[in-house]
Short mmCIF file of C-alpha atoms in Angstrom, two decimals:
data_model
loop_
_atom_site.label_atom_id
_atom_site.label_comp_id
_atom_site.label_asym_id
_atom_site.label_seq_id
_atom_site.Cartn_x
_atom_site.Cartn_y
_atom_site.Cartn_z
CA MET Z 90 -62.24 -18.52 -26.46
CA LYS Z 91 -61.71 -21.69 -28.81
CA LYS Z 92 -63.89 -20.16 -31.25
CA THR Z 93 -62.44 -16.99 -31.50
CA ILE Z 94 -58.76 -18.30 -32.05
CA LEU Z 95 -60.16 -20.24 -34.69
CA LEU Z 96 -61.97 -17.62 -36.52
CA THR Z 97 -59.13 -15.35 -36.49
CA ALA Z 98 -56.90 -18.14 -37.65
CA ILE Z 99 -59.39 -18.86 -40.84
CA LEU Z 100 -59.74 -14.88 -41.35
CA GLY Z 101 -55.98 -14.68 -41.53
CA ALA Z 102 -55.30 -18.10 -42.86
CA ALA Z 103 -52.46 -17.59 -45.38
CA THR Z 104 -50.00 -15.32 -46.88
CA LEU Z 105 -47.20 -15.73 -49.50
CA ALA Z 106 -44.58 -13.12 -49.79
CA HIS Z 107 -42.48 -12.99 -52.46
CA ALA Z 108 -39.82 -10.69 -53.29
CA ASP Z 109 -37.07 -10.58 -56.02
CA ILE Z 110 -34.35 -8.06 -55.63
CA THR Z 111 -31.56 -8.59 -58.40
CA HIS Z 112 -28.09 -6.63 -58.09
CA GLU Z 113 -26.12 -6.16 -61.17
CA ILE Z 114 -22.62 -6.44 -60.11
CA ASN Z 115 -21.52 -5.58 -63.67
CA PRO Z 116 -22.95 -6.10 -67.19
CA THR Z 117 -21.97 -9.90 -67.04
CA SER Z 118 -22.87 -10.67 -63.34
CA SER Z 119 -25.69 -10.50 -60.97
CA VAL Z 120 -27.18 -11.75 -57.73
CA SER Z 121 -30.54 -11.92 -56.52
CA LEU Z 122 -32.57 -12.61 -53.71
CA GLY Z 123 -36.30 -14.48 -53.67
CA VAL Z 124 -38.19 -15.19 -50.57
CA TRP Z 125 -41.52 -17.08 -50.43
CA LEU Z 126 -43.89 -17.44 -47.45
CA ASP Z 127 -46.81 -19.70 -47.09
CA LEU Z 128 -49.17 -20.03 -44.00
CA GLY Z 129 -52.23 -21.89 -44.65
CA LEU Z 130 -55.03 -23.14 -42.29
CA GLN Z 131 -55.79 -26.99 -42.83
CA ARG Z 132 -58.42 -29.60 -41.70
CA VAL Z 133 -56.96 -32.72 -41.15
CA GLY Z 134 -58.39 -36.31 -39.66
CA THR Z 135 -56.43 -36.94 -36.77
CA PRO Z 136 -57.29 -40.35 -34.43
CA ASP Z 137 -59.13 -38.20 -32.07
CA GLY Z 138 -61.12 -36.15 -34.49
CA SER Z 139 -60.99 -33.63 -37.24
CA ASP Z 140 -58.12 -31.15 -36.51
CA TRP Z 141 -57.45 -27.58 -37.82
CA LYS Z 142 -53.71 -26.48 -37.91
CA MET Z 143 -51.88 -23.82 -39.22
CA THR Z 144 -49.44 -25.41 -41.61
CA SER Z 145 -47.95 -24.77 -45.32
CA SER Z 146 -51.00 -25.10 -47.46
CA GLY Z 147 -50.23 -24.18 -50.97
CA PRO Z 148 -48.13 -25.38 -53.72
CA PRO Z 149 -45.01 -23.34 -53.10
CA LEU Z 150 -42.92 -24.05 -49.87
CA ASN Z 151 -41.75 -21.71 -47.39
CA ARG Z 152 -37.95 -20.84 -48.74
CA VAL Z 153 -35.21 -18.31 -48.98
CA MET Z 154 -33.88 -18.33 -52.26
CA PHE Z 155 -30.13 -16.89 -53.54
CA LYS Z 156 -29.01 -16.84 -56.90
CA GLY Z 157 -26.09 -15.86 -58.69
CA GLN Z 158 -24.94 -15.61 -62.55
CA LYS Z 159 -21.92 -14.84 -64.46
CA ASN Z 160 -21.49 -14.93 -68.22
CA PHE Z 161 -17.75 -15.48 -69.22
CA SER Z 162 -18.65 -15.98 -73.15
CA PRO Z 163 -21.52 -16.44 -75.61
CA ASP Z 164 -21.33 -20.06 -74.80
CA LEU Z 165 -20.28 -20.19 -71.33
CA GLU Z 166 -22.21 -19.07 -68.15
CA ALA Z 167 -21.96 -20.12 -64.38
CA PHE Z 168 -24.89 -20.07 -62.17
CA ALA Z 169 -25.05 -20.92 -58.08
CA TYR Z 170 -28.26 -21.43 -56.52
CA LEU Z 171 -29.03 -21.55 -52.73
CA GLU Z 172 -32.33 -22.40 -51.05
CA HIS Z 173 -33.62 -23.11 -47.97
CA ARG Z 174 -36.91 -24.04 -46.36
CA PHE Z 175 -38.15 -23.42 -43.03
CA ARG Z 176 -41.45 -23.31 -41.10
CA PRO Z 177 -42.47 -19.65 -40.48
CA ASN Z 178 -44.89 -20.47 -37.67
CA THR Z 179 -42.41 -21.60 -35.67
CA GLY Z 180 -39.18 -20.53 -37.35
CA ASP Z 181 -38.15 -24.09 -37.46
CA ASN Z 182 -36.27 -25.77 -40.20
CA ALA Z 183 -38.24 -28.01 -42.26
CA PRO Z 184 -36.33 -30.56 -44.26
CA GLY Z 185 -39.46 -32.86 -44.74
CA ALA Z 186 -39.36 -36.46 -46.29
CA ASN Z 187 -35.79 -37.68 -47.51
CA ALA Z 188 -33.62 -35.34 -45.27
CA SER Z 189 -30.05 -36.61 -45.46
CA ALA Z 190 -28.71 -34.38 -43.12
CA PRO Z 191 -29.58 -33.21 -39.51
CA GLY Z 192 -32.45 -31.11 -38.48
CA ASP Z 193 -30.20 -27.96 -37.97
CA VAL Z 194 -29.20 -27.92 -41.75
CA GLN Z 195 -28.86 -24.16 -42.91
CA LEU Z 196 -29.69 -24.89 -46.32
CA TYR Z 197 -31.68 -28.08 -46.58
CA ARG Z 198 -33.52 -27.76 -49.87
CA HIS Z 199 -30.97 -26.88 -52.97
CA SER Z 200 -27.31 -26.20 -52.79
CA TRP Z 201 -25.42 -25.96 -56.26
CA LEU Z 202 -22.71 -24.63 -58.44
CA GLY Z 203 -22.99 -24.83 -62.53
CA LEU Z 204 -22.18 -24.15 -65.74
CA ARG Z 205 -24.05 -23.89 -68.85
CA GLY Z 206 -24.03 -23.28 -72.77
CA ALA Z 207 -26.45 -23.61 -75.45
CA SER Z 208 -24.30 -26.03 -77.46
CA TRP Z 209 -23.08 -28.46 -74.84
CA GLY Z 210 -25.70 -28.32 -71.97
CA GLU Z 211 -25.92 -27.93 -68.43
CA LEU Z 212 -23.68 -29.39 -65.52
CA ARG Z 213 -24.56 -28.72 -61.91
CA VAL Z 214 -22.81 -29.85 -58.94
CA GLY Z 215 -24.23 -29.94 -55.02
CA ARG Z 216 -27.39 -30.96 -53.30
CA MET Z 217 -30.66 -30.99 -55.84
CA LEU Z 218 -33.40 -33.12 -57.32
CA ASN Z 219 -32.85 -36.61 -59.06
CA ALA Z 220 -33.61 -36.69 -62.67
CA LEU Z 221 -36.59 -38.73 -61.90
CA GLN Z 222 -37.81 -36.06 -59.15
CA GLU Z 223 -37.01 -33.16 -61.49
CA PHE Z 224 -39.96 -34.42 -63.72
CA ASN Z 225 -42.72 -35.84 -61.63
CA GLY Z 226 -44.07 -32.70 -59.62
CA GLY Z 227 -44.62 -30.60 -63.18
CA TYR Z 228 -47.08 -33.19 -64.28
CA GLU Z 229 -49.65 -32.68 -61.19
CA PRO Z 230 -52.24 -29.72 -60.67
CA TRP Z 231 -50.50 -28.69 -57.32
CA LYS Z 232 -47.13 -29.16 -58.40
CA GLY Z 233 -46.35 -31.74 -55.74
CA GLY Z 234 -47.63 -28.95 -53.21
CA THR Z 235 -48.55 -29.39 -49.30
CA THR Z 236 -52.05 -28.93 -50.17
CA VAL Z 237 -54.70 -31.57 -49.05
CA ALA Z 238 -55.71 -32.08 -52.47
CA ASN Z 239 -52.43 -32.98 -54.03
CA VAL Z 240 -52.55 -36.10 -56.39
CA HIS Z 241 -48.59 -36.22 -56.59
CA THR Z 242 -47.30 -39.96 -57.37
CA GLY Z 243 -44.35 -38.85 -55.24
CA GLY Z 244 -41.71 -41.14 -56.71
CA ILE Z 245 -42.58 -44.21 -54.52
CA ASN Z 246 -39.14 -45.00 -52.80
CA SER Z 247 -36.85 -42.80 -54.85
CA GLY Z 248 -34.47 -40.38 -53.19
CA VAL Z 249 -35.45 -36.72 -53.33
CA ARG Z 250 -32.81 -34.13 -52.92
CA GLN Z 251 -29.54 -35.57 -52.77
CA ASN Z 252 -25.99 -34.48 -51.48
CA ASN Z 253 -22.92 -34.52 -53.43
CA THR Z 254 -24.71 -35.07 -56.81
CA LEU Z 255 -23.59 -34.22 -60.65
CA TYR Z 256 -26.29 -33.65 -62.79
CA TYR Z 257 -25.92 -32.97 -66.58
CA LYS Z 258 -28.53 -32.27 -68.96
CA THR Z 259 -28.00 -32.54 -72.68
CA PRO Z 260 -28.57 -29.36 -75.29
CA GLU Z 261 -31.96 -29.29 -76.04
CA LEU Z 262 -32.35 -30.83 -79.76
CA GLY Z 263 -36.00 -30.21 -81.20
CA GLY Z 264 -37.49 -30.25 -78.00
CA LEU Z 265 -35.68 -33.15 -76.73
CA ARG Z 266 -33.50 -33.15 -73.87
CA GLY Z 267 -31.78 -35.86 -71.78
CA HIS Z 268 -31.11 -35.85 -68.26
CA LEU Z 269 -28.53 -37.86 -65.94
CA SER Z 270 -27.99 -37.48 -62.27
CA VAL Z 271 -25.29 -39.50 -59.93
CA SER Z 272 -24.79 -39.19 -56.24
CA ASP Z 273 -21.90 -40.27 -53.73
CA SER Z 274 -23.54 -42.82 -51.45
CA GLU Z 275 -21.89 -40.92 -48.48
CA GLY Z 276 -24.56 -38.24 -46.94
CA ASN Z 277 -27.78 -39.60 -48.59
CA THR Z 278 -28.41 -42.56 -46.40
CA ASN Z 279 -31.07 -40.20 -44.41
CA ASN Z 280 -29.30 -40.57 -41.23
CA ALA Z 281 -29.99 -44.36 -41.41
CA THR Z 282 -27.32 -47.40 -40.94
CA ILE Z 283 -27.56 -48.83 -44.59
CA ALA Z 284 -25.42 -52.17 -44.56
CA ASP Z 285 -24.48 -52.11 -48.40
CA PRO Z 286 -25.47 -48.69 -50.00
CA THR Z 287 -24.96 -48.44 -53.99
CA THR Z 288 -24.38 -45.22 -55.79
CA PRO Z 289 -27.55 -43.32 -56.22
CA ARG Z 290 -28.59 -42.77 -60.34
CA ALA Z 291 -31.17 -41.40 -62.10
CA LEU Z 292 -31.58 -41.29 -66.14
CA GLY Z 293 -34.70 -39.21 -67.73
CA VAL Z 294 -35.70 -37.41 -71.09
CA GLN Z 295 -38.03 -35.02 -71.69
CA TYR Z 296 -40.09 -33.62 -74.90
CA LYS Z 297 -41.61 -30.15 -75.33
CA ALA Z 298 -43.26 -28.77 -77.81
CA GLY Z 299 -46.06 -26.24 -78.08
CA ALA Z 300 -48.99 -27.89 -75.92
CA VAL Z 301 -47.22 -31.20 -75.47
CA SER Z 302 -44.89 -32.16 -72.74
CA VAL Z 303 -43.98 -36.01 -71.98
CA ALA Z 304 -41.02 -37.55 -70.01
CA ALA Z 305 -39.94 -41.00 -68.72
CA ALA Z 306 -37.35 -41.69 -65.86
CA ILE Z 307 -35.60 -44.56 -64.33
CA ASP Z 308 -34.25 -43.94 -60.67
CA ARG Z 309 -32.05 -46.46 -58.46
CA GLY Z 310 -31.65 -45.52 -54.93
CA ILE Z 311 -28.82 -46.06 -52.30
CA GLN Z 312 -30.75 -49.30 -51.30
CA GLN Z 313 -31.21 -50.54 -55.05
CA GLN Z 314 -34.63 -49.85 -55.23
CA GLU Z 315 -35.80 -48.97 -58.48
CA THR Z 316 -38.55 -46.55 -59.72
CA ARG Z 317 -39.76 -46.11 -63.21
CA GLY Z 318 -42.03 -42.95 -64.11
CA LEU Z 319 -43.71 -41.82 -67.22
CA TYR Z 320 -45.22 -38.22 -67.16
CA GLY Z 321 -47.43 -36.26 -69.74
CA SER Z 322 -49.32 -33.19 -70.20
CA TYR Z 323 -51.44 -31.41 -73.20
CA ASN Z 324 -52.74 -27.85 -73.02
CA PHE Z 325 -55.94 -27.90 -74.80
CA GLY Z 326 -56.34 -24.02 -74.19
CA VAL Z 327 -59.60 -24.62 -72.11
CA ALA Z 328 -57.67 -26.87 -70.08
CA THR Z 329 -54.44 -28.64 -69.35
CA LEU Z 330 -54.48 -32.29 -68.75
CA MET Z 331 -51.79 -34.21 -67.08
CA ALA Z 332 -50.90 -37.84 -66.15
CA GLN Z 333 -48.25 -39.67 -64.04
CA TRP Z 334 -47.54 -43.31 -63.99
CA GLU Z 335 -44.72 -44.86 -61.30
CA ARG Z 336 -43.74 -48.45 -60.78
CA GLY Z 337 -41.24 -48.77 -57.80
CA ASP Z 338 -40.41 -50.91 -54.97
CA SER Z 339 -42.07 -50.22 -51.85
CA GLY Z 340 -39.43 -50.95 -49.44
CA VAL Z 341 -36.18 -53.30 -49.48
CA GLY Z 342 -36.75 -56.82 -50.73
CA THR Z 343 -40.45 -56.10 -51.04
CA ALA Z 344 -42.86 -56.47 -54.43
CA SER Z 345 -43.38 -53.34 -56.59
CA ILE Z 346 -46.11 -51.25 -56.32
CA THR Z 347 -47.87 -49.12 -59.02
CA ARG Z 348 -49.46 -45.36 -58.52
CA ARG Z 349 -51.10 -43.39 -61.31
CA SER Z 350 -52.85 -39.98 -61.34
CA ILE Z 351 -54.67 -37.93 -63.80
CA GLY Z 352 -55.46 -34.11 -63.23
CA ALA Z 353 -56.64 -30.94 -65.03
CA VAL Z 354 -55.82 -27.34 -64.42
CA ILE Z 355 -58.78 -25.14 -66.00
CA PRO Z 356 -58.64 -21.19 -66.35
CA ALA Z 357 -61.57 -19.24 -66.43
CA GLY Z 358 -60.49 -15.27 -66.36
CA LYS Z 359 -59.18 -14.84 -63.03
CA PHE Z 360 -60.27 -18.26 -61.23
CA THR Z 361 -58.33 -21.32 -61.94
CA TYR Z 362 -59.95 -24.73 -61.25
CA MET Z 363 -57.94 -27.70 -60.46
CA LEU Z 364 -59.19 -31.45 -60.39
CA GLY Z 365 -57.17 -34.69 -59.79
CA TYR Z 366 -57.55 -38.36 -58.85
CA LEU Z 367 -54.87 -40.72 -57.55
CA ASN Z 368 -54.75 -44.38 -57.48
CA GLN Z 369 -52.54 -46.57 -55.35
CA ALA Z 370 -54.12 -49.85 -55.85
CA ASP Z 371 -51.35 -51.79 -54.50
CA GLU Z 372 -51.44 -49.88 -51.15
CA LYS Z 373 -55.55 -49.75 -51.13
CA LYS Z 374 -55.14 -46.07 -51.62
CA ASN Z 375 -57.42 -43.69 -53.90
CA ARG Z 376 -57.90 -39.62 -53.53
CA PHE Z 377 -60.12 -37.19 -55.04
CA GLY Z 378 -58.72 -33.64 -55.15
CA ALA Z 379 -60.31 -30.22 -55.89
CA GLY Z 380 -59.12 -26.93 -55.89
CA LEU Z 381 -59.95 -23.19 -56.67
CA GLU Z 382 -57.90 -20.19 -56.85
CA TYR Z 383 -58.96 -16.59 -57.60
CA TRP Z 384 -56.52 -13.95 -58.53
CA ALA Z 385 -57.86 -10.40 -57.89
CA ASP Z 386 -54.97 -9.02 -59.81
CA SER Z 387 -51.30 -10.62 -60.54
CA GLN Z 388 -49.95 -10.10 -56.84
CA LEU Z 389 -53.22 -10.89 -54.58
CA GLY Z 390 -54.57 -14.53 -54.95
CA PHE Z 391 -57.05 -16.77 -52.94
CA TYR Z 392 -57.53 -20.37 -52.58
CA THR Z 393 -59.27 -22.99 -51.14
CA ASN Z 394 -58.99 -27.08 -51.91
CA VAL Z 395 -60.73 -30.42 -50.48
CA GLY Z 396 -59.04 -33.74 -50.53
CA LEU Z 397 -60.80 -37.28 -49.99
CA ASN Z 398 -59.15 -40.32 -49.00
CA ARG Z 399 -60.97 -43.35 -49.99
CA GLY Z 400 -59.58 -47.17 -49.74
CA ASP Z 401 -58.76 -49.73 -46.74
CA GLY Z 402 -55.11 -48.23 -46.75
CA TRP Z 403 -56.07 -45.16 -45.05
CA THR Z 404 -57.01 -44.99 -41.69
CA PRO Z 405 -60.39 -43.77 -40.35
CA ALA Z 406 -59.21 -40.67 -39.44
CA GLN Z 407 -57.32 -40.25 -42.77
CA ARG Z 408 -60.68 -40.92 -44.57
CA LYS Z 409 -62.48 -38.03 -43.03
CA ALA Z 410 -62.57 -34.97 -45.53
CA GLN Z 411 -59.82 -32.82 -45.61
CA PHE Z 412 -59.56 -28.62 -46.31
CA ASP Z 413 -57.32 -26.04 -46.49
CA ILE Z 414 -57.77 -22.19 -47.20
CA GLY Z 415 -55.60 -19.53 -47.70
CA PHE Z 416 -54.50 -16.28 -49.58
CA ARG Z 417 -51.30 -15.03 -51.38
CA VAL Z 418 -49.57 -11.85 -51.88
CA LYS Z 419 -46.69 -11.15 -54.28
CA PHE Z 420 -44.70 -8.06 -53.39
#
């Protein structure tokens, strides 16, 4: 019976559905709806042995997205974005790490209203990633996803999505753009008691030109924990190489730690190969990741990944080989 259930789970390991419905209210205003669904099968190490489980396994996360856009003039556009994450296998909300609100929050992931113009930049107000976290997921082969293979440095102890945030992006000047985020300390304690909270803030700069993309950021969290990051990628055509470097406080009053990762995304026709290595020497942890995607066409894809954790910082169970497998459909 158990083997039959497992086989059924493998055959239907994961699905990803994407809907993007746009309604034009008038020539200057529109609203769109998008849905991502991702259920995968993972083999992860547990204290009692290796355990197969159903969970989000691919780079995207399960989410519902609403977007609004209104043009007022050639250089003034209003936009809004609402996004909520959930677990489709149980129907539960999925706040994940750095959850600043109770588990019953209805719009966990992003919620903002903004204005932008090519001559003056972009201003957003609401709940969103800070300036450091805005960068780092884009310089890792799995884009910081929940796959067992990801080599994301994670921002160390930086905040992730923060409430009551003001975010400004400068106009793009020759591929260069500045980022600044400031958040109110109220509502950003992750439901913990903090004796002397400070204003979370982050500053970053990104440069993109042709095959090159680089970024740098510094973040100071609500408990004065500081994180610095450097990120880069280069598209050689046959492969895109990328790297992350972060140094930050591992906790309040603790010494700083450093994390580094390198990765590659290698397209080959309908196949895409992904390789990565994460080094957390101060934490006595390393990870090797490898993945493969195959797209039968633009709407149907299959993937599998493997992750190997090495180092005394991992538990014996975590050092067991980990796998995931699944397929994606875009409707």
